[in-house]
Amino acid sequence: MTAIDLSAVDTVITSRKSVRAYKKDAVSPELLRHLLEMAMHAPSTTNTQPWKVYVLTGAALKRLTDAVCAAFDTEAEKHRSEYAYYPDKPLEPYLSRRRKLGHDMYRLLGIAREDREKRLEQHRKNLEFFGAPAGLIFTLHRDLPPANFIDYGAFFQNIMLSAKSHGLDTCIQAYWSDYHRVIRDVLGLAPEEMVLAGMAVGYADTEAVINRLVSEREPVDAFATFMDR
């Protein structure tokens, strides 16, 4: 058996980041399938494997993004996620971390806090998968328990790390769940399917300013307690 090159694995993990601007270069269907073949090895609660994925490219991708962007432009206030991905009440230190990332992003783009139009324009790009040539929509059976969200986290990470190892970049986006009603109509989802998230997949536009953004990480000692007795 060939030993795993841990330094290579660590490099892939530490080099992965959320990318919010992509080249138009297509990602081959074979490579997209391979990412999911790697992802399916993720552990899950008693092997339930709760994931279901819609892989969108070409006309299918445009059909969905056009429909969701139209909803964003005309009735954004009517669309909310079926599950809470932010707490109902501000909770520290998590709120400050979210705000810091948003502040860093808009500062990098030169968008002022009071420039609502430019902020909405940037926000809308979420619903275009940031221009990526491939978009993934993930659903979960609505009657499954919260433990299966843990399973999905491992599944997401496998996709993103495999993508990075093949020269691709990604961005996981919970925001897609807000537009579950539109997605349901366009993709023909079954009633029991809850839209969990979306993910942009493609080749990063290295010239885009937004891709200089790197989220800060707390040091290990800030979240870990080591105990030996």
Short mmCIF file of C-alpha atoms in Angstrom, two decimals:
data_model
loop_
_atom_site.label_atom_id
_atom_site.label_comp_id
_atom_site.label_asym_id
_atom_site.label_seq_id
_atom_site.Cartn_x
_atom_site.Cartn_y
_atom_site.Cartn_z
CA MET A 1 0.00 0.00 0.00
CA THR A 2 1.34 3.43 -0.93
CA ALA A 3 1.73 5.77 2.04
CA ILE A 4 -0.28 8.99 1.95
CA ASP A 5 1.83 12.09 1.40
CA LEU A 6 0.55 14.05 4.39
CA SER A 7 2.34 17.22 3.32
CA ALA A 8 0.40 17.16 0.02
CA VAL A 9 -2.90 16.67 1.85
CA ASP A 10 -2.10 19.50 4.23
CA THR A 11 -1.20 21.77 1.30
CA VAL A 12 -4.55 21.14 -0.37
CA ILE A 13 -6.39 21.86 2.89
CA THR A 14 -4.54 25.10 3.62
CA SER A 15 -4.66 26.38 0.03
CA ARG A 16 -8.43 25.98 -0.28
CA LYS A 17 -10.49 29.15 0.12
CA SER A 18 -13.82 30.52 -1.04
CA VAL A 19 -13.46 31.88 -4.57
CA ARG A 20 -15.96 34.48 -5.79
CA ALA A 21 -14.91 35.07 -9.42
CA TYR A 22 -14.28 32.44 -12.10
CA LYS A 23 -12.98 32.05 -15.62
CA LYS A 24 -15.42 30.94 -18.31
CA ASP A 25 -13.42 27.76 -18.92
CA ALA A 26 -15.70 24.74 -18.74
CA VAL A 27 -15.21 21.94 -16.24
CA SER A 28 -15.49 18.56 -17.92
CA PRO A 29 -18.43 16.30 -17.00
CA GLU A 30 -15.91 13.57 -16.20
CA LEU A 31 -14.14 15.75 -13.65
CA LEU A 32 -17.41 16.85 -12.04
CA ARG A 33 -18.42 13.21 -11.72
CA HIS A 34 -15.02 12.41 -10.21
CA LEU A 35 -15.49 15.07 -7.51
CA LEU A 36 -18.72 13.40 -6.47
CA GLU A 37 -17.10 9.96 -6.57
CA MET A 38 -14.57 11.28 -4.06
CA ALA A 39 -17.25 13.02 -2.00
CA MET A 40 -19.32 9.86 -1.63
CA HIS A 41 -16.59 8.40 0.59
CA ALA A 42 -17.51 10.88 3.33
CA PRO A 43 -18.64 9.30 6.61
CA SER A 44 -22.30 9.56 7.52
CA THR A 45 -24.53 8.64 10.44
CA THR A 46 -24.92 4.83 10.33
CA ASN A 47 -24.10 5.07 6.61
CA THR A 48 -27.30 6.96 5.79
CA GLN A 49 -25.55 8.91 2.97
CA PRO A 50 -28.19 11.67 3.05
CA TRP A 51 -26.88 13.72 0.15
CA LYS A 52 -28.60 14.45 -3.15
CA VAL A 53 -26.90 16.68 -5.72
CA TYR A 54 -28.01 18.50 -8.88
CA VAL A 55 -25.04 19.24 -11.17
CA LEU A 56 -25.74 22.21 -13.41
CA THR A 57 -23.81 23.41 -16.45
CA GLY A 58 -24.63 25.06 -19.76
CA ALA A 59 -28.30 25.81 -20.47
CA ALA A 60 -29.45 24.16 -17.23
CA LEU A 61 -27.19 26.43 -15.18
CA LYS A 62 -28.41 29.53 -17.03
CA ARG A 63 -32.05 28.54 -16.64
CA LEU A 64 -31.68 28.32 -12.87
CA THR A 65 -29.56 31.45 -12.39
CA ASP A 66 -31.88 33.51 -14.61
CA ALA A 67 -34.94 32.43 -12.62
CA VAL A 68 -33.37 33.01 -9.22
CA CYS A 69 -31.85 36.37 -10.20
CA ALA A 70 -35.26 37.50 -11.48
CA ALA A 71 -36.73 36.66 -8.06
CA PHE A 72 -33.89 38.53 -6.36
CA ASP A 73 -34.50 41.60 -8.54
CA THR A 74 -38.26 41.75 -8.04
CA GLU A 75 -39.19 40.13 -4.73
CA ALA A 76 -36.13 39.36 -2.65
CA GLU A 77 -38.00 40.09 0.58
CA LYS A 78 -40.34 37.13 -0.08
CA HIS A 79 -37.57 34.52 -0.08
CA ARG A 80 -36.21 32.93 3.09
CA SER A 81 -34.48 29.67 3.87
CA GLU A 82 -36.42 26.73 5.30
CA TYR A 83 -33.78 26.36 8.00
CA ALA A 84 -31.79 28.86 10.09
CA TYR A 85 -28.19 29.24 8.96
CA TYR A 86 -27.70 32.30 11.19
CA PRO A 87 -28.88 32.56 14.82
CA ASP A 88 -32.08 34.52 15.43
CA LYS A 89 -30.31 36.77 17.93
CA PRO A 90 -26.80 38.24 17.57
CA LEU A 91 -24.32 35.87 19.17
CA GLU A 92 -20.67 36.64 19.81
CA PRO A 93 -17.97 36.01 18.79
CA TYR A 94 -19.65 34.62 15.66
CA LEU A 95 -21.37 37.85 14.65
CA SER A 96 -18.10 39.79 14.79
CA ARG A 97 -16.38 37.21 12.60
CA ARG A 98 -19.15 37.45 9.99
CA ARG A 99 -19.01 41.23 10.03
CA LYS A 100 -15.22 41.24 9.76
CA LEU A 101 -15.34 39.08 6.64
CA GLY A 102 -18.01 41.30 5.05
CA HIS A 103 -16.08 44.45 5.94
CA ASP A 104 -12.87 43.04 4.46
CA MET A 105 -14.65 42.00 1.26
CA TYR A 106 -16.35 45.33 0.59
CA ARG A 107 -13.21 47.27 1.50
CA LEU A 108 -11.22 45.17 -0.96
CA LEU A 109 -13.82 45.91 -3.67
CA GLY A 110 -13.91 49.60 -2.81
CA ILE A 111 -17.64 49.50 -2.03
CA ALA A 112 -18.70 51.95 0.67
CA ARG A 113 -21.04 50.87 3.47
CA GLU A 114 -23.70 53.34 2.31
CA ASP A 115 -23.52 52.28 -1.36
CA ARG A 116 -26.55 49.99 -1.25
CA GLU A 117 -26.75 49.57 -5.04
CA LYS A 118 -23.19 48.28 -5.36
CA ARG A 119 -23.63 46.01 -2.35
CA LEU A 120 -26.77 44.50 -3.85
CA GLU A 121 -24.96 44.03 -7.15
CA GLN A 122 -22.20 42.10 -5.40
CA HIS A 123 -24.72 40.13 -3.35
CA ARG A 124 -26.58 39.15 -6.54
CA LYS A 125 -23.45 37.45 -7.85
CA ASN A 126 -24.07 34.69 -5.31
CA LEU A 127 -27.08 33.68 -7.39
CA GLU A 128 -24.97 33.50 -10.54
CA PHE A 129 -22.54 31.10 -8.83
CA PHE A 130 -20.09 34.01 -9.16
CA GLY A 131 -19.78 33.29 -12.87
CA ALA A 132 -18.57 29.70 -12.36
CA PRO A 133 -19.16 27.30 -15.28
CA ALA A 134 -20.68 24.70 -12.95
CA GLY A 135 -23.04 24.95 -10.02
CA LEU A 136 -24.15 22.30 -7.56
CA ILE A 137 -27.42 22.34 -5.63
CA PHE A 138 -27.64 20.10 -2.56
CA THR A 139 -30.85 18.81 -1.02
CA LEU A 140 -31.63 16.88 2.16
CA HIS A 141 -34.77 14.92 3.04
CA ARG A 142 -36.64 17.29 5.33
CA ASP A 143 -37.55 14.54 7.82
CA LEU A 144 -33.96 13.58 8.57
CA PRO A 145 -32.52 14.73 11.94
CA PRO A 146 -29.88 17.46 12.53
CA ALA A 147 -27.13 14.82 12.74
CA ASN A 148 -27.28 14.54 8.96
CA PHE A 149 -26.12 18.14 8.65
CA ILE A 150 -22.83 16.89 10.11
CA ASP A 151 -22.68 14.27 7.38
CA TYR A 152 -23.21 16.90 4.74
CA GLY A 153 -20.32 18.94 6.13
CA ALA A 154 -17.96 16.05 5.48
CA PHE A 155 -19.46 15.58 2.01
CA PHE A 156 -18.97 19.27 1.17
CA GLN A 157 -15.37 19.21 2.35
CA ASN A 158 -14.56 16.16 0.23
CA ILE A 159 -15.86 17.91 -2.88
CA MET A 160 -13.91 21.09 -2.16
CA LEU A 161 -10.63 19.35 -1.36
CA SER A 162 -10.84 17.03 -4.36
CA ALA A 163 -11.63 20.05 -6.55
CA LYS A 164 -8.61 21.90 -5.21
CA SER A 165 -6.35 18.92 -5.85
CA HIS A 166 -7.44 19.07 -9.52
CA GLY A 167 -6.76 22.80 -9.91
CA LEU A 168 -10.38 23.83 -9.39
CA ASP A 169 -11.80 26.25 -6.87
CA THR A 170 -15.14 26.36 -5.09
CA CYS A 171 -17.46 28.40 -2.92
CA ILE A 172 -20.07 26.81 -0.68
CA GLN A 173 -23.19 29.02 -0.47
CA ALA A 174 -25.99 28.57 2.06
CA TYR A 175 -27.70 31.59 0.47
CA TRP A 176 -29.15 29.38 -2.27
CA SER A 177 -31.49 27.88 0.32
CA ASP A 178 -33.34 31.21 0.50
CA TYR A 179 -34.62 30.63 -3.03
CA HIS A 180 -35.81 27.07 -2.47
CA ARG A 181 -39.25 27.77 -3.99
CA VAL A 182 -37.76 28.95 -7.28
CA ILE A 183 -35.21 26.13 -7.31
CA ARG A 184 -37.96 23.61 -6.61
CA ASP A 185 -39.92 24.78 -9.67
CA VAL A 186 -36.94 24.93 -12.02
CA LEU A 187 -35.34 21.62 -11.03
CA GLY A 188 -38.56 19.74 -10.27
CA LEU A 189 -37.60 18.81 -6.72
CA ALA A 190 -39.70 16.33 -4.79
CA PRO A 191 -41.73 17.77 -1.88
CA GLU A 192 -39.54 16.06 0.71
CA GLU A 193 -36.35 17.68 -0.61
CA MET A 194 -35.10 20.66 1.38
CA VAL A 195 -32.58 22.88 -0.40
CA LEU A 196 -29.53 22.93 1.83
CA ALA A 197 -26.96 24.91 -0.14
CA GLY A 198 -25.30 25.54 -3.48
CA MET A 199 -21.67 25.43 -4.55
CA ALA A 200 -19.80 27.21 -7.33
CA VAL A 201 -17.17 25.08 -9.08
CA GLY A 202 -14.66 26.28 -11.65
CA TYR A 203 -11.26 27.76 -12.37
CA ALA A 204 -10.49 30.88 -10.33
CA ASP A 205 -10.06 34.20 -12.11
CA THR A 206 -6.71 35.07 -10.57
CA GLU A 207 -6.95 38.66 -11.83
CA ALA A 208 -10.17 39.37 -9.91
CA VAL A 209 -9.62 41.57 -6.87
CA ILE A 210 -12.28 39.71 -4.86
CA ASN A 211 -10.15 36.56 -4.97
CA ARG A 212 -7.51 38.21 -2.82
CA LEU A 213 -9.88 37.83 0.09
CA VAL A 214 -8.78 35.25 2.64
CA SER A 215 -10.86 34.75 5.76
CA GLU A 216 -8.99 34.92 9.06
CA ARG A 217 -8.79 31.81 11.24
CA GLU A 218 -8.71 31.58 14.99
CA PRO A 219 -5.60 29.88 16.42
CA VAL A 220 -5.93 26.38 17.83
CA ASP A 221 -5.53 27.58 21.42
CA ALA A 222 -8.63 29.76 20.98
CA PHE A 223 -10.93 26.77 20.46
CA ALA A 224 -9.15 23.64 21.67
CA THR A 225 -8.56 22.34 25.18
CA PHE A 226 -5.91 19.64 25.50
CA MET A 227 -6.40 17.31 28.45
CA ASP A 228 -4.21 14.37 29.46
CA ARG A 229 -5.60 13.49 32.90
#
